[in-house]
Amino acid sequence: MALDKNGIAKRIAQEVQNGYYVNLGIGIPTLVANFVRDDLEVEFQSENGILGMGPFPFEGEEDADLINAGKQTITALPGASYFDSSLSFGMIRGKHVDLTILGAMEVAEDGDIANWKIPGKMVKGMGGAMDLVASAENIIVAMQHTNRAGESKLLKRCSLPITGVNCVKKIVTDLACIEITKEGFLLLERAPGVSVETIKKATAGTLIVPVDVPEMSL
Amino acid sequence: MALDKNGIAKRIAQEVQNGYYVNLGIGIPTLVANFVRDDLEVEFQSENGILGMGPFPFEGEEDADLINAGKQTITALPGASYFDSSLSFGMIRGKHVDLTILGAMEVAEDGDIANWKIPGKMVKGMGGAMDLVASAENIIVAMQHTNRAGESKLLKRCSLPITGVNCVKKIVTDLACIEITKEGFLLLERAPGVSVETIKKATAGTLIVPVDVPEMSL
Amino acid sequence: MIAKNVDNVKQALEGVSSNMTLMLGGFGLCGIPENAIAELVRLGISGITCISNNAGVDDFGLGLLLQKKQIKKMISSYVGENAEFERQMLSGELEVELIPQGTLAERCRAAQVGIPAFYTPAGYGTEVAEGKEVLDFKGKPHLLEHAFEADFSIIKAWKGDTAGNLIFKATARNFNAPMAGAGKVCVAEVEELLPAGQLDPNQIHIPGIFVQRIFQGKFFEKRIEQRTITQK
Amino acid sequence: MIAKNVDNVKQALEGVSSNMTLMLGGFGLCGIPENAIAELVRLGISGITCISNNAGVDDFGLGLLLQKKQIKKMISSYVGENAEFERQMLSGELEVELIPQGTLAERCRAAQVGIPAFYTPAGYGTEVAEGKEVLDFKGKPHLLEHAFEADFSIIKAWKGDTAGNLIFKATARNFNAPMAGAGKVCVAEVEELLPAGQLDPNQIHIPGIFVQRIFQGKFFEKRIEQRTITQK
């Protein structure tokens, strides 16, 4: 059965290692924080200017001056710090952030990503995504395997304006966990109950299928 | 009679206007602070990281963590702020500092200045001088008109390695107040009792002498 | 001490006129100069080029200026929260230049500290790179990006003093800090304006040298865009 | 929270070895990492390339490493307070690269924030410009300057917490802030090390993400170079 959003987030949470500073994009990536193992030392950075981001506040404790990059009210954990946008992107550009998790509209088999613009239709802007994908050493994309029209989002080449080149390292979708390799999309794991055949059909780019493709353990 | 160091500082203090942020170099420039009119709103910046520098502390109140660029113990006035070296030179490079007063070994008639190196002899380093002279719009040099050997320090071309090009606007020496113009050193004022002839003899570069050269009023 | 305090927003914005380039601080609705924006609406100036990370929402923040069609061009990184914005952009009434957020922040800071240009990897290989100089560093291509130029930078802080020193609160610091001193004139509105000497010089985020005019805002709605809570 | 605290200077400097490039914070003797310098002397490593604004005095600060001839090359802006330094330099024992102070600070900051290169007007037309790319901005020539590369940056703060967050005191902030995170490993020594949560997140000068190891120094002499006083 295909994963729901929480399932995708849960699988991605397994990629978070001890001592990681992690930047979470808007949408599914935000959910990842809920599934990171408690025994790991991890800090979440939000590019609008906080390190050590905590959960949403209790009702009545919201502070308009304390939000994340999704403009949601948040809290700060012990050891947190606030800083300006210039230093915040300094952390990102300077490779001090260990892992970036973000959504995408398309990913190409060479690691290109498109997630900021549909010409003539949707032009919200790239926000911090271009900085993140240009600098992060470790980028995981969280997304649905296909779009609403049922078309694959894992392509040979991106059809939409790209956000960055050769940058995505791993993709976790509702169907599979996939690594980007020089040869193309390497199928690492299937979502529970999802067949290799289903994943093949839903993938437009080159899919490399090893002899044994284990199910995710969630 | 030629001015002493305090006299030079006193004359330069007349150049300080209301609302000026001023950077004072080591030596005579430091003395300028003592002669700025009390009714002017002025703040002194020291490039090691303080704005709103005050006088030396009283005995027993010295703080090793509070010094100026000359490594002297200082105090902070109400409204002062501390910052790092990067932002400090940001103030200088970004032209937020209104006036820079510094010493020199040589000044050329085109505004070049040399004050950091005597090859094979003295190599202390430029410190912040190159940043200051490259960015400041308003640079006044405080120095003796001649060196210990009696040679002029106001030259056609600098003989020593330069600190910056075409940057000095005004020079106040023990003998005169001089403006740098396209045509050369323009004699603005004589030190009290010093003759034009004396200044001419002590100036190796092109000296422009107006019909009337008033004495400084100190 | 050099006094920077003015009595009100009107005095603070003296000299702002149509067709100017204005930088405005804030991220979303967090830390925006509400009082100055209200005054810009009241002034009725138009043809503004606006450098601001976001464009507000339909009825708050820069959305108020968009409603009145006072803005000619927006230079932003993300403008997704504003339907009127989208309408004006798609109809061609509004020019839009989208810039990666980190580049936007650094171009503000570059203006603040007198760095005319710097290299960043952000945007290489994308539309953003068009017409820009590319240089490789350690085999990785970077774009040359330039400091912004603006007539005014208008920012908002939490506490300030009469010397122009600023302290921001939490994530409201965002673009307000790198925009300080990045325009020819920097105007700061603060929630609390104190006499010089009341702020700890060690805790000042932006020294007063970067600020030309400071005033205490009359009101701060501080609207929350996404009120998210944890159930007890 | 990611813990960065180590027990002592020995652990903090693990991995430092001969022929490395080290960045060291401080201006004159103000804000220098005294405990780490003492440990570098004890370790007896040599062939060090040192990026530091100054070279200490004969018997304190980096002067201690110079005495033992542990430094191969100094990259500084001003080295005028040290006779042994001058002797080694003039005799050719010590390589010296002198850099304008603002450029030095910005090249540290560039390394911290992942800017590989930037333009500055400082040094144009001087010896410092030799071999450097020149580009005009608004008719004014600027030099292209590159981010530093260092194996370790070793800095000193006033207060810190176990998450690596740092607060500096007064003008001891100087190069310590822009050097944080500018080397591959950043070691911070602090006068007071507190549990995470004890520092106000709004008052932190350097967030812990830039610091890999933090420890409380055993002693701080904090020598004053020029004791100047006002007579009562």
mmCIF file of N, CA, C and O in Angstrom, chain A residues 165-216:
data_model
loop_
_atom_site.group_PDB
_atom_site.id
_atom_site.type_symbol
_atom_site.label_atom_id
_atom_site.label_comp_id
_atom_site.label_asym_id
_atom_site.label_seq_id
_atom_site.Cartn_x
_atom_site.Cartn_y
_atom_site.Cartn_z
ATOM 1 N N VAL A 165 20.892 22.089 -10.075
ATOM 2 C CA VAL A 165 21.402 21.007 -10.926
ATOM 3 C C VAL A 165 22.146 19.957 -10.121
ATOM 4 O O VAL A 165 22.859 20.289 -9.169
ATOM 5 N N ASN A 166 21.949 18.686 -10.480
ATOM 6 C CA ASN A 166 22.740 17.563 -9.927
ATOM 7 C C ASN A 166 22.872 17.630 -8.415
ATOM 8 O O ASN A 166 23.973 17.474 -7.888
ATOM 9 N N CYS A 167 21.777 17.848 -7.757
ATOM 10 C CA CYS A 167 21.904 18.081 -6.316
ATOM 11 C C CYS A 167 21.178 17.055 -5.458
ATOM 12 O O CYS A 167 21.613 16.741 -4.355
ATOM 13 N N VAL A 168 20.057 16.499 -5.937
ATOM 14 C CA VAL A 168 19.283 15.571 -5.106
ATOM 15 C C VAL A 168 20.058 14.273 -4.939
ATOM 16 O O VAL A 168 20.631 13.749 -5.898
ATOM 17 N N LYS A 169 20.095 13.776 -3.699
ATOM 18 C CA LYS A 169 20.815 12.534 -3.416
ATOM 19 C C LYS A 169 19.849 11.363 -3.262
ATOM 20 O O LYS A 169 20.173 10.232 -3.587
ATOM 21 N N LYS A 170 18.676 11.646 -2.699
ATOM 22 C CA LYS A 170 17.730 10.574 -2.384
ATOM 23 C C LYS A 170 16.312 11.106 -2.521
ATOM 24 O O LYS A 170 16.068 12.296 -2.313
ATOM 25 N N ILE A 171 15.392 10.204 -2.873
ATOM 26 C CA ILE A 171 13.978 10.577 -2.969
ATOM 27 C C ILE A 171 13.159 9.559 -2.192
ATOM 28 O O ILE A 171 13.366 8.349 -2.351
ATOM 29 N N VAL A 172 12.259 10.051 -1.368
ATOM 30 C CA VAL A 172 11.305 9.149 -0.729
ATOM 31 C C VAL A 172 9.909 9.565 -1.175
ATOM 32 O O VAL A 172 9.504 10.717 -0.988
ATOM 33 N N THR A 173 9.213 8.648 -1.820
ATOM 34 C CA THR A 173 7.864 8.932 -2.309
ATOM 35 C C THR A 173 6.872 8.005 -1.605
ATOM 36 O O THR A 173 7.256 7.193 -0.753
ATOM 37 N N ASP A 174 5.626 8.124 -1.976
ATOM 38 C CA ASP A 174 4.612 7.223 -1.436
ATOM 39 C C ASP A 174 4.861 5.772 -1.860
ATOM 40 O O ASP A 174 4.385 4.843 -1.219
ATOM 41 N N LEU A 175 5.662 5.573 -2.924
ATOM 42 C CA LEU A 175 5.883 4.224 -3.448
ATOM 43 C C LEU A 175 7.251 3.641 -3.126
ATOM 44 O O LEU A 175 7.384 2.408 -3.035
ATOM 45 N N ALA A 176 8.257 4.497 -3.007
ATOM 46 C CA ALA A 176 9.604 3.940 -2.951
ATOM 47 C C ALA A 176 10.619 4.884 -2.337
ATOM 48 O O ALA A 176 10.369 6.081 -2.186
ATOM 49 N N CYS A 177 11.757 4.291 -1.985
ATOM 50 C CA CYS A 177 12.935 5.065 -1.593
ATOM 51 C C CYS A 177 13.985 4.852 -2.681
ATOM 52 O O CYS A 177 14.325 3.706 -3.012
ATOM 53 N N ILE A 178 14.458 5.940 -3.251
ATOM 54 C CA ILE A 178 15.290 5.876 -4.446
ATOM 55 C C ILE A 178 16.535 6.714 -4.263
ATOM 56 O O ILE A 178 16.475 7.834 -3.724
ATOM 57 N N GLU A 179 17.668 6.155 -4.718
ATOM 58 C CA GLU A 179 18.917 6.908 -4.659
ATOM 59 C C GLU A 179 19.249 7.412 -6.054
ATOM 60 O O GLU A 179 19.018 6.717 -7.042
ATOM 61 N N ILE A 180 19.800 8.627 -6.128
ATOM 62 C CA ILE A 180 20.249 9.131 -7.430
ATOM 63 C C ILE A 180 21.686 8.667 -7.645
ATOM 64 O O ILE A 180 22.547 8.935 -6.811
ATOM 65 N N THR A 181 21.907 7.952 -8.742
ATOM 66 C CA THR A 181 23.264 7.498 -9.056
ATOM 67 C C THR A 181 23.627 8.026 -10.444
ATOM 68 O O THR A 181 22.774 8.577 -11.144
ATOM 69 N N LYS A 182 24.873 7.817 -10.817
ATOM 70 C CA LYS A 182 25.307 8.265 -12.143
ATOM 71 C C LYS A 182 24.509 7.597 -13.250
ATOM 72 O O LYS A 182 24.333 8.135 -14.337
ATOM 73 N N GLU A 183 24.033 6.383 -12.964
ATOM 74 C CA GLU A 183 23.307 5.620 -13.986
ATOM 75 C C GLU A 183 21.809 5.944 -13.996
ATOM 76 O O GLU A 183 21.103 5.530 -14.923
ATOM 77 N N GLY A 184 21.332 6.623 -12.962
ATOM 78 C CA GLY A 184 19.914 6.950 -12.903
ATOM 79 C C GLY A 184 19.315 6.668 -11.534
ATOM 80 O O GLY A 184 20.031 6.612 -10.533
ATOM 81 N N PHE A 185 17.977 6.505 -11.490
ATOM 82 C CA PHE A 185 17.266 6.251 -10.225
ATOM 83 C C PHE A 185 17.515 4.817 -9.769
ATOM 84 O O PHE A 185 17.110 3.858 -10.450
ATOM 85 N N LEU A 186 18.179 4.655 -8.652
ATOM 86 C CA LEU A 186 18.422 3.306 -8.112
ATOM 87 C C LEU A 186 17.354 3.004 -7.066
ATOM 88 O O LEU A 186 17.251 3.683 -6.045
ATOM 89 N N LEU A 187 16.579 1.971 -7.336
ATOM 90 C CA LEU A 187 15.490 1.602 -6.423
ATOM 91 C C LEU A 187 16.063 0.907 -5.190
ATOM 92 O O LEU A 187 16.573 -0.210 -5.274
ATOM 93 N N LEU A 188 15.962 1.559 -4.053
ATOM 94 C CA LEU A 188 16.510 0.987 -2.817
ATOM 95 C C LEU A 188 15.485 0.159 -2.065
ATOM 96 O O LEU A 188 15.754 -0.931 -1.610
ATOM 97 N N GLU A 189 14.281 0.746 -1.917
ATOM 98 C CA GLU A 189 13.246 0.081 -1.113
ATOM 99 C C GLU A 189 11.869 0.346 -1.705
ATOM 100 O O GLU A 189 11.631 1.395 -2.294
ATOM 101 N N ARG A 190 10.976 -0.628 -1.514
ATOM 102 C CA ARG A 190 9.582 -0.458 -1.902
ATOM 103 C C ARG A 190 8.767 -0.060 -0.672
ATOM 104 O O ARG A 190 9.079 -0.487 0.445
ATOM 105 N N ALA A 191 7.725 0.727 -0.874
ATOM 106 C CA ALA A 191 6.790 0.971 0.225
ATOM 107 C C ALA A 191 6.095 -0.365 0.523
ATOM 108 O O ALA A 191 5.963 -1.207 -0.368
ATOM 109 N N PRO A 192 5.674 -0.560 1.765
ATOM 110 C CA PRO A 192 5.068 -1.856 2.139
ATOM 111 C C PRO A 192 3.938 -2.241 1.191
ATOM 112 O O PRO A 192 3.004 -1.454 0.974
ATOM 113 N N GLY A 193 4.046 -3.419 0.578
ATOM 114 C CA GLY A 193 2.986 -3.922 -0.280
ATOM 115 C C GLY A 193 2.988 -3.388 -1.699
ATOM 116 O O GLY A 193 2.147 -3.793 -2.514
ATOM 117 N N VAL A 194 3.930 -2.492 -2.002
ATOM 118 C CA VAL A 194 3.981 -1.930 -3.360
ATOM 119 C C VAL A 194 4.953 -2.768 -4.200
ATOM 120 O O VAL A 194 6.070 -3.055 -3.762
ATOM 121 N N SER A 195 4.529 -3.135 -5.398
ATOM 122 C CA SER A 195 5.359 -4.010 -6.226
ATOM 123 C C SER A 195 6.367 -3.206 -7.035
ATOM 124 O O SER A 195 6.172 -2.018 -7.315
ATOM 125 N N VAL A 196 7.441 -3.870 -7.420
ATOM 126 C CA VAL A 196 8.435 -3.254 -8.282
ATOM 127 C C VAL A 196 7.761 -2.792 -9.576
ATOM 128 O O VAL A 196 8.072 -1.723 -10.118
ATOM 129 N N GLU A 197 6.811 -3.587 -10.043
ATOM 130 C CA GLU A 197 6.097 -3.274 -11.283
ATOM 131 C C GLU A 197 5.391 -1.918 -11.172
ATOM 132 O O GLU A 197 5.466 -1.093 -12.077
ATOM 133 N N THR A 198 4.710 -1.702 -10.070
ATOM 134 C CA THR A 198 4.008 -0.430 -9.835
ATOM 135 C C THR A 198 4.985 0.740 -9.872
ATOM 136 O O THR A 198 4.706 1.784 -10.466
ATOM 137 N N ILE A 199 6.119 0.558 -9.239
ATOM 138 C CA ILE A 199 7.129 1.628 -9.185
ATOM 139 C C ILE A 199 7.685 1.887 -10.581
ATOM 140 O O ILE A 199 7.849 3.041 -10.993
ATOM 141 N N LYS A 200 7.954 0.801 -11.315
ATOM 142 C CA LYS A 200 8.450 0.933 -12.691
ATOM 143 C C LYS A 200 7.491 1.766 -13.533
ATOM 144 O O LYS A 200 7.890 2.688 -14.245
ATOM 145 N N LYS A 201 6.212 1.425 -13.440
ATOM 146 C CA LYS A 201 5.197 2.131 -14.238
ATOM 147 C C LYS A 201 5.122 3.604 -13.881
ATOM 148 O O LYS A 201 4.828 4.449 -14.722
ATOM 149 N N ALA A 202 5.361 3.899 -12.600
ATOM 150 C CA ALA A 202 5.208 5.283 -12.138
ATOM 151 C C ALA A 202 6.476 6.120 -12.316
ATOM 152 O O ALA A 202 6.505 7.300 -11.971
ATOM 153 N N THR A 203 7.530 5.506 -12.846
ATOM 154 C CA THR A 203 8.809 6.198 -12.989
ATOM 155 C C THR A 203 9.147 6.396 -14.464
ATOM 156 O O THR A 203 9.340 5.431 -15.198
ATOM 157 N N ALA A 204 9.214 7.645 -14.890
ATOM 158 C CA ALA A 204 9.485 7.934 -16.306
ATOM 159 C C ALA A 204 10.973 7.909 -16.626
ATOM 160 O O ALA A 204 11.372 7.532 -17.731
ATOM 161 N N GLY A 205 11.812 8.275 -15.648
ATOM 162 C CA GLY A 205 13.259 8.246 -15.873
ATOM 163 C C GLY A 205 13.792 6.830 -15.777
ATOM 164 O O GLY A 205 13.056 5.870 -15.507
ATOM 165 N N THR A 206 15.111 6.697 -16.008
ATOM 166 C CA THR A 206 15.776 5.396 -15.947
ATOM 167 C C THR A 206 15.721 4.849 -14.517
ATOM 168 O O THR A 206 16.250 5.468 -13.589
ATOM 169 N N LEU A 207 15.082 3.691 -14.354
ATOM 170 C CA LEU A 207 15.000 3.076 -13.025
ATOM 171 C C LEU A 207 15.885 1.832 -12.996
ATOM 172 O O LEU A 207 15.721 0.925 -13.824
ATOM 173 N N ILE A 208 16.805 1.812 -12.059
ATOM 174 C CA ILE A 208 17.676 0.644 -11.916
ATOM 175 C C ILE A 208 17.104 -0.216 -10.801
ATOM 176 O O ILE A 208 16.953 0.246 -9.656
ATOM 177 N N VAL A 209 16.765 -1.456 -11.161
ATOM 178 C CA VAL A 209 16.114 -2.340 -10.187
ATOM 179 C C VAL A 209 17.059 -3.477 -9.819
ATOM 180 O O VAL A 209 17.345 -4.348 -10.637
ATOM 181 N N PRO A 210 17.576 -3.484 -8.614
ATOM 182 C CA PRO A 210 18.438 -4.586 -8.174
ATOM 183 C C PRO A 210 17.634 -5.880 -8.095
ATOM 184 O O PRO A 210 16.398 -5.855 -8.108
ATOM 185 N N VAL A 211 18.340 -6.996 -8.016
ATOM 186 C CA VAL A 211 17.661 -8.294 -7.934
ATOM 187 C C VAL A 211 16.708 -8.325 -6.737
ATOM 188 O O VAL A 211 15.554 -8.717 -6.842
ATOM 189 N N ASP A 212 17.224 -7.860 -5.639
ATOM 190 C CA ASP A 212 16.393 -7.883 -4.434
ATOM 191 C C ASP A 212 16.054 -6.454 -4.003
ATOM 192 O O ASP A 212 16.957 -5.667 -3.736
ATOM 193 N N VAL A 213 14.780 -6.127 -3.974
ATOM 194 C CA VAL A 213 14.375 -4.795 -3.497
ATOM 195 C C VAL A 213 13.541 -4.963 -2.228
ATOM 196 O O VAL A 213 12.361 -5.319 -2.300
ATOM 197 N N PRO A 214 14.141 -4.722 -1.091
ATOM 198 C CA PRO A 214 13.417 -4.961 0.169
ATOM 199 C C PRO A 214 12.292 -3.962 0.381
ATOM 200 O O PRO A 214 12.301 -2.867 -0.200
ATOM 201 N N GLU A 215 11.349 -4.370 1.217
ATOM 202 C CA GLU A 215 10.312 -3.440 1.664
ATOM 203 C C GLU A 215 10.899 -2.513 2.726
ATOM 204 O O GLU A 215 11.776 -2.914 3.486
ATOM 205 N N MET A 216 10.394 -1.287 2.771
ATOM 206 C CA MET A 216 10.798 -0.393 3.862
ATOM 207 C C MET A 216 10.384 -1.011 5.193
ATOM 208 O O MET A 216 9.324 -1.622 5.291
#
